[in-house]
Coordinates of C-alpha atoms in Angstrom, one line a residue:
M1 CA 103.2 -23.3 9.4
S2 CA 101.0 -24.7 12.2
Y3 CA 98.3 -22.6 13.8
V4 CA 100.3 -22.6 17.0
G5 CA 103.4 -21.4 15.2
R6 CA 101.5 -18.6 13.4
R7 CA 100.0 -17.5 16.7
G8 CA 103.2 -17.4 18.6
I9 CA 105.2 -15.6 15.9
H10 CA 102.4 -13.2 15.2
Y11 CA 102.2 -12.3 18.9
L12 CA 105.9 -11.7 19.1
Q13 CA 105.9 -9.6 16.0
K14 CA 103.3 -7.4 17.7
L15 CA 105.7 -7.0 20.6
S16 CA 108.3 -5.6 18.2
S17 CA 107.1 -2.1 18.7
P18 CA 108.7 1.1 19.9
N19 CA 107.5 0.2 23.4
V20 CA 109.5 -3.0 23.5
A21 CA 113.3 -3.1 23.5
S22 CA 114.7 -5.5 20.9
T23 CA 117.1 -6.9 23.5
L24 CA 114.1 -8.1 25.6
L25 CA 113.0 -10.5 22.8
E26 CA 116.6 -11.4 21.8
N27 CA 117.5 -12.3 25.4
G28 CA 114.3 -14.4 25.8
Q29 CA 115.1 -16.2 22.6
N30 CA 118.7 -16.9 23.8
R31 CA 117.4 -18.3 27.0
V32 CA 115.0 -20.7 25.2
V33 CA 117.7 -21.8 22.8
D34 CA 120.2 -22.3 25.6
A35 CA 117.7 -24.3 27.7
S36 CA 116.9 -26.5 24.6
L37 CA 120.5 -27.3 24.0
T38 CA 121.1 -27.9 27.7
L39 CA 118.4 -30.6 27.8
I40 CA 119.9 -32.3 24.7
R41 CA 123.4 -32.0 26.2
E42 CA 122.5 -33.5 29.5
R43 CA 120.5 -36.3 28.1
A44 CA 123.2 -37.2 25.7
R45 CA 125.8 -37.0 28.5
L46 CA 123.8 -39.4 30.6
K47 CA 123.3 -41.9 27.8
G48 CA 126.9 -41.6 26.8
E49 CA 128.0 -42.3 30.4
L50 CA 125.7 -45.3 30.6
V51 CA 127.0 -46.8 27.4
R52 CA 130.7 -46.2 28.3
A53 CA 130.1 -47.7 31.8
L54 CA 128.6 -50.9 30.2
G55 CA 131.6 -51.1 27.9
G56 CA 132.2 -53.0 24.7
A57 CA 130.5 -50.6 22.2
V58 CA 132.6 -49.0 19.5
A59 CA 129.5 -47.2 18.0
S60 CA 126.0 -46.9 19.4
A61 CA 122.9 -45.4 17.7
S62 CA 121.1 -42.7 19.6
L63 CA 117.7 -41.4 18.6
L64 CA 117.3 -37.6 18.2
G65 CA 113.9 -36.3 17.1
V66 CA 113.5 -33.2 15.0
P67 CA 109.7 -32.6 14.7
L68 CA 109.9 -30.0 12.0
G69 CA 107.3 -29.8 9.2
H70 CA 107.0 -26.2 8.2
N71 CA 109.5 -26.4 5.3
S72 CA 107.3 -28.9 3.5
S73 CA 105.9 -27.6 0.2
F74 CA 102.7 -29.6 0.6
L75 CA 101.6 -31.2 3.9
Q76 CA 103.2 -30.5 7.3
G77 CA 102.3 -33.7 9.1
P78 CA 105.9 -35.0 9.3
A79 CA 106.3 -32.7 12.3
F80 CA 104.2 -35.2 14.3
A81 CA 106.3 -38.2 13.3
P82 CA 109.0 -38.7 16.0
P83 CA 106.7 -39.8 18.8
R84 CA 104.7 -42.1 16.4
I85 CA 107.9 -43.8 15.3
R86 CA 109.1 -44.3 18.8
E87 CA 105.7 -45.7 19.8
A88 CA 105.9 -48.2 16.9
I89 CA 109.4 -49.3 17.8
W90 CA 108.4 -50.3 21.3
C91 CA 104.7 -51.2 20.7
G92 CA 105.2 -54.9 21.5
S93 CA 103.9 -56.3 18.3
T94 CA 107.3 -57.7 17.5
N95 CA 110.4 -58.6 19.5
S96 CA 113.4 -56.2 20.1
S97 CA 115.8 -58.0 17.8
T98 CA 116.8 -56.6 14.4
E99 CA 117.1 -58.9 11.4
E100 CA 120.9 -59.1 11.9
G101 CA 120.5 -60.0 15.6
K102 CA 121.1 -56.7 17.4
E103 CA 119.1 -56.3 20.5
L104 CA 117.4 -52.9 20.7
N105 CA 116.9 -53.3 24.5
D106 CA 120.6 -53.1 25.0
P107 CA 121.6 -49.4 25.5
R108 CA 125.0 -50.2 23.8
V109 CA 122.9 -50.7 20.6
L110 CA 120.3 -48.0 21.0
T111 CA 119.6 -45.0 23.2
D112 CA 117.4 -42.0 22.9
V113 CA 118.2 -38.3 23.8
G114 CA 114.7 -36.9 23.0
D115 CA 113.6 -34.2 20.7
V116 CA 114.8 -30.8 19.6
P117 CA 111.9 -28.6 20.7
V118 CA 111.3 -27.1 17.3
Q119 CA 107.9 -25.6 17.8
E120 CA 108.7 -24.1 21.2
I121 CA 111.8 -22.4 19.7
R122 CA 109.8 -21.1 16.7
D123 CA 107.1 -19.8 19.0
C124 CA 109.6 -17.4 20.4
G125 CA 110.2 -15.9 17.0
V126 CA 113.5 -17.7 16.2
D127 CA 114.0 -17.7 12.4
D128 CA 115.1 -20.7 10.3
D129 CA 118.7 -19.6 10.0
R130 CA 119.1 -19.9 13.8
L131 CA 116.8 -22.9 14.1
M132 CA 119.0 -24.8 11.6
H133 CA 122.0 -24.0 13.7
V134 CA 120.2 -25.2 16.8
I135 CA 119.5 -28.5 15.1
S136 CA 123.2 -28.7 14.0
E137 CA 124.4 -28.0 17.5
S138 CA 122.1 -30.6 18.9
V139 CA 123.6 -33.2 16.6
K140 CA 127.1 -32.2 17.6
L141 CA 126.1 -32.6 21.3
V142 CA 125.2 -36.2 20.7
M143 CA 128.4 -36.8 18.8
E144 CA 130.5 -35.4 21.6
E145 CA 129.4 -38.3 23.8
D146 CA 131.5 -41.1 22.3
P147 CA 130.4 -43.8 21.2
L148 CA 127.0 -42.3 20.4
R149 CA 126.1 -41.7 16.8
P150 CA 122.9 -39.8 15.8
L151 CA 120.0 -41.5 14.2
V152 CA 117.6 -38.7 13.5
L153 CA 113.8 -38.9 13.3
G154 CA 112.2 -36.3 11.1
G155 CA 110.4 -34.3 10.4
D156 CA 110.5 -33.2 6.8
H157 CA 113.6 -33.6 4.6
S158 CA 114.8 -30.1 5.3
I159 CA 116.4 -31.4 8.5
S160 CA 119.0 -33.4 6.6
F161 CA 120.9 -30.3 5.7
P162 CA 121.7 -29.2 9.3
V163 CA 122.3 -32.8 10.4
V164 CA 124.7 -33.6 7.6
R165 CA 126.4 -30.2 8.2
A166 CA 126.9 -31.0 11.8
V167 CA 128.2 -34.5 11.1
S168 CA 130.7 -33.2 8.5
E169 CA 131.9 -30.3 10.7
K170 CA 132.2 -32.5 13.8
L171 CA 134.2 -35.2 11.9
G172 CA 136.3 -32.7 10.1
G173 CA 135.5 -33.5 6.5
P174 CA 132.9 -34.7 4.0
V175 CA 131.0 -37.9 4.1
D176 CA 129.5 -40.1 1.4
I177 CA 125.7 -40.0 1.4
L178 CA 123.3 -42.7 0.4
H179 CA 119.9 -41.0 -0.1
L180 CA 116.8 -43.1 -0.7
D181 CA 113.9 -41.0 -2.0
A182 CA 111.3 -40.6 -4.7
H183 CA 112.6 -37.1 -5.2
P184 CA 116.1 -35.7 -5.6
D185 CA 115.4 -32.7 -3.2
I186 CA 118.0 -30.7 -5.0
Y187 CA 116.1 -27.6 -6.2
H188 CA 118.2 -24.5 -5.7
A189 CA 115.5 -22.9 -3.6
F190 CA 112.0 -24.4 -4.1
E191 CA 109.3 -21.8 -4.0
G192 CA 111.9 -19.2 -2.9
N193 CA 112.7 -21.2 0.3
K194 CA 116.4 -22.1 0.6
Y195 CA 115.5 -24.4 3.5
S196 CA 112.7 -26.2 1.6
H197 CA 112.5 -29.9 2.1
A198 CA 112.9 -30.0 -1.7
S199 CA 116.3 -28.1 -1.5
S200 CA 118.1 -29.8 1.3
F201 CA 120.7 -31.6 -0.8
A202 CA 121.5 -28.5 -2.8
R203 CA 122.5 -26.9 0.5
I204 CA 124.5 -30.0 1.5
M205 CA 126.4 -30.1 -1.8
E206 CA 127.0 -26.3 -1.9
G207 CA 128.5 -26.6 1.6
G208 CA 131.0 -29.3 0.6
Y209 CA 129.6 -31.6 3.2
A210 CA 129.5 -34.6 0.9
R211 CA 132.0 -36.1 -1.5
R212 CA 129.6 -38.6 -3.2
L213 CA 125.8 -38.3 -3.2
L214 CA 123.9 -41.4 -4.4
Q215 CA 120.2 -41.0 -4.9
V216 CA 118.2 -44.2 -5.2
G217 CA 114.5 -44.7 -5.8
I218 CA 114.0 -41.5 -7.8
R219 CA 110.8 -41.4 -9.9
S220 CA 109.7 -37.7 -9.7
I221 CA 112.4 -35.5 -11.2
N222 CA 112.3 -32.6 -13.6
S223 CA 114.8 -30.8 -15.7
E224 CA 116.1 -28.7 -12.8
G225 CA 116.6 -31.9 -10.7
R226 CA 118.7 -33.4 -13.4
E227 CA 120.6 -30.2 -14.1
Q228 CA 121.4 -29.7 -10.4
G229 CA 122.4 -33.3 -10.2
K230 CA 124.9 -32.8 -13.0
R231 CA 126.1 -29.6 -11.5
F232 CA 127.0 -31.3 -8.2
G233 CA 128.1 -34.6 -9.7
V234 CA 125.2 -36.5 -8.1
E235 CA 124.8 -40.2 -8.9
Q236 CA 121.0 -40.5 -9.6
Y237 CA 119.5 -43.9 -9.9
E238 CA 115.9 -43.7 -11.2
M239 CA 113.3 -46.4 -10.6
R240 CA 112.8 -46.8 -14.4
T241 CA 116.2 -48.4 -14.6
F242 CA 116.2 -50.1 -11.1
S243 CA 116.2 -53.6 -12.5
R244 CA 119.4 -52.8 -14.4
D245 CA 121.0 -51.1 -11.5
R246 CA 119.9 -53.5 -8.8
H247 CA 123.2 -55.5 -8.6
L248 CA 125.3 -52.4 -8.2
L249 CA 123.0 -50.8 -5.6
E250 CA 122.8 -54.0 -3.5
N251 CA 126.6 -54.2 -3.4
L252 CA 127.7 -50.6 -2.6
K253 CA 131.0 -49.8 -0.9
L254 CA 131.1 -46.2 0.4
G255 CA 133.1 -44.0 2.7
E256 CA 136.6 -44.9 1.9
G257 CA 138.8 -41.8 1.9
V258 CA 136.2 -39.7 3.7
K259 CA 134.8 -39.5 7.2
G260 CA 132.2 -42.2 6.8
V261 CA 128.8 -42.8 5.4
Y262 CA 125.6 -40.9 6.0
I263 CA 122.2 -42.6 5.2
S264 CA 119.1 -40.5 4.6
V265 CA 115.8 -42.5 4.1
D266 CA 112.8 -40.6 2.9
V267 CA 109.9 -43.0 3.6
D268 CA 108.4 -42.1 0.2
C269 CA 111.3 -44.0 -1.5
L270 CA 109.0 -47.0 -0.9
D271 CA 106.1 -47.8 -3.1
P272 CA 102.9 -46.3 -1.5
A273 CA 101.4 -49.8 -1.4
V274 CA 104.0 -50.4 1.3
A275 CA 104.0 -47.0 3.0
P276 CA 100.9 -44.9 2.2
G277 CA 101.5 -42.5 5.1
V278 CA 103.6 -39.9 3.3
S279 CA 102.9 -36.4 2.1
H280 CA 104.0 -37.0 -1.5
I281 CA 102.6 -40.3 -2.8
E282 CA 104.6 -41.5 -5.8
P283 CA 103.6 -45.0 -7.2
G284 CA 106.3 -47.2 -8.7
G285 CA 108.7 -47.2 -5.7
L286 CA 111.0 -49.6 -4.0
S287 CA 109.8 -52.6 -2.1
F288 CA 110.7 -52.8 1.5
R289 CA 113.0 -55.7 0.8
D290 CA 114.7 -53.7 -1.9
V291 CA 115.6 -51.1 0.7
L292 CA 116.7 -53.6 3.3
N293 CA 118.9 -55.4 0.7
I294 CA 120.6 -52.1 -0.1
L295 CA 121.1 -51.2 3.5
H296 CA 122.2 -54.7 4.7
N297 CA 124.7 -55.2 1.9
L298 CA 126.2 -51.7 2.1
Q299 CA 129.9 -51.8 3.1
G300 CA 131.0 -48.7 5.0
D301 CA 131.2 -47.1 8.4
V302 CA 127.8 -45.5 8.9
V303 CA 128.4 -42.5 11.1
A304 CA 124.8 -41.1 11.2
A305 CA 121.5 -41.4 9.5
D306 CA 118.0 -40.0 9.3
V307 CA 114.4 -41.3 8.6
V308 CA 112.2 -38.5 7.3
E309 CA 108.9 -37.6 5.7
F310 CA 106.6 -40.1 7.5
N311 CA 103.3 -38.3 7.8
P312 CA 101.1 -39.7 10.6
Q313 CA 98.2 -37.7 9.4
R314 CA 98.0 -39.8 6.3
D315 CA 98.8 -43.1 8.0
T316 CA 95.2 -44.3 7.8
V317 CA 95.8 -48.1 7.5
D318 CA 96.2 -49.2 11.2
G319 CA 99.5 -47.4 11.6
M320 CA 101.1 -49.4 8.9
T321 CA 103.5 -46.7 7.8
A322 CA 104.6 -46.0 11.4
M323 CA 105.6 -49.7 11.6
V324 CA 107.5 -49.3 8.3
A325 CA 109.3 -46.2 9.6
A326 CA 110.1 -48.0 12.8
K327 CA 111.5 -51.0 11.0
L328 CA 113.7 -48.7 9.0
V329 CA 115.0 -47.2 12.3
R330 CA 115.6 -50.6 13.7
E331 CA 117.6 -51.8 10.8
L332 CA 119.6 -48.5 10.6
T333 CA 120.3 -49.0 14.3
A334 CA 121.9 -52.3 13.5
K335 CA 123.9 -50.8 10.7
I336 CA 125.3 -48.0 12.9
S337 CA 126.0 -50.0 16.2
K338 CA 129.0 -52.1 16.7

């Protein structure tokens, strides 16, 4: 937890004394949450109206930042990632076209509804149960503005649970998930935290929000990760067999018979030579072109996606990992928009 978070929550805990009515704190928290959701709602509404007025878009990616890092078991720098990713997207070092020819400057391809104010909400003493619901509700507000589809900027990987939950609930059924990561993130409750970034996919599978979960790039997995994978029927593709699995993974067809495809990209799926700015450095990962081949060749209706676990505090090589994360966002935008 950040110093600011500790300070705010500690102060509010002090207020929970016989001299302070509990309703005072609860009413204040309600106002902050309502204001936060109102801002997301109105920004999404404006961007949705703009895209609909321009016409011609069946689906349009819309950025939603979730700057959350306190559920990380190691470093909490991913909380600072969303603005760094946006800066890299628009920094001017490259043009605005994706590899498949989509123009990011066109709002029918990409819009931005801003960030869920995670720290401000937590500073009011809101617990993680409610915070996760705020994130889910924020995602649903984006989805209400057809044709917008959420492309979420993390944050640590704990955000994938409330995002996938929202997508599944809003669409009325499970999705297929393509999860690229060095780790399976499927512990039951890592270090006792059910919302740990290492437990997000356990929550997703328990909730019935995914039919198929394919995990690609795995190279840090223990017995619990494998047992949990078997329990939930997860298709785990480890890096030690990637050369054998490559053809399959570069020709995936997902989403038939369910509500679409969700893509979750943990930046540490990549080899640290490509992306050193992550909290958990695991050598022996995917190349950037490996990831793009998997994404570009995927057949399926991508209804939402996230890019998580970029840690700007470890991005010491001239912002290289920020550019890597931005490129992932750009190519996911092209995959979503149509």
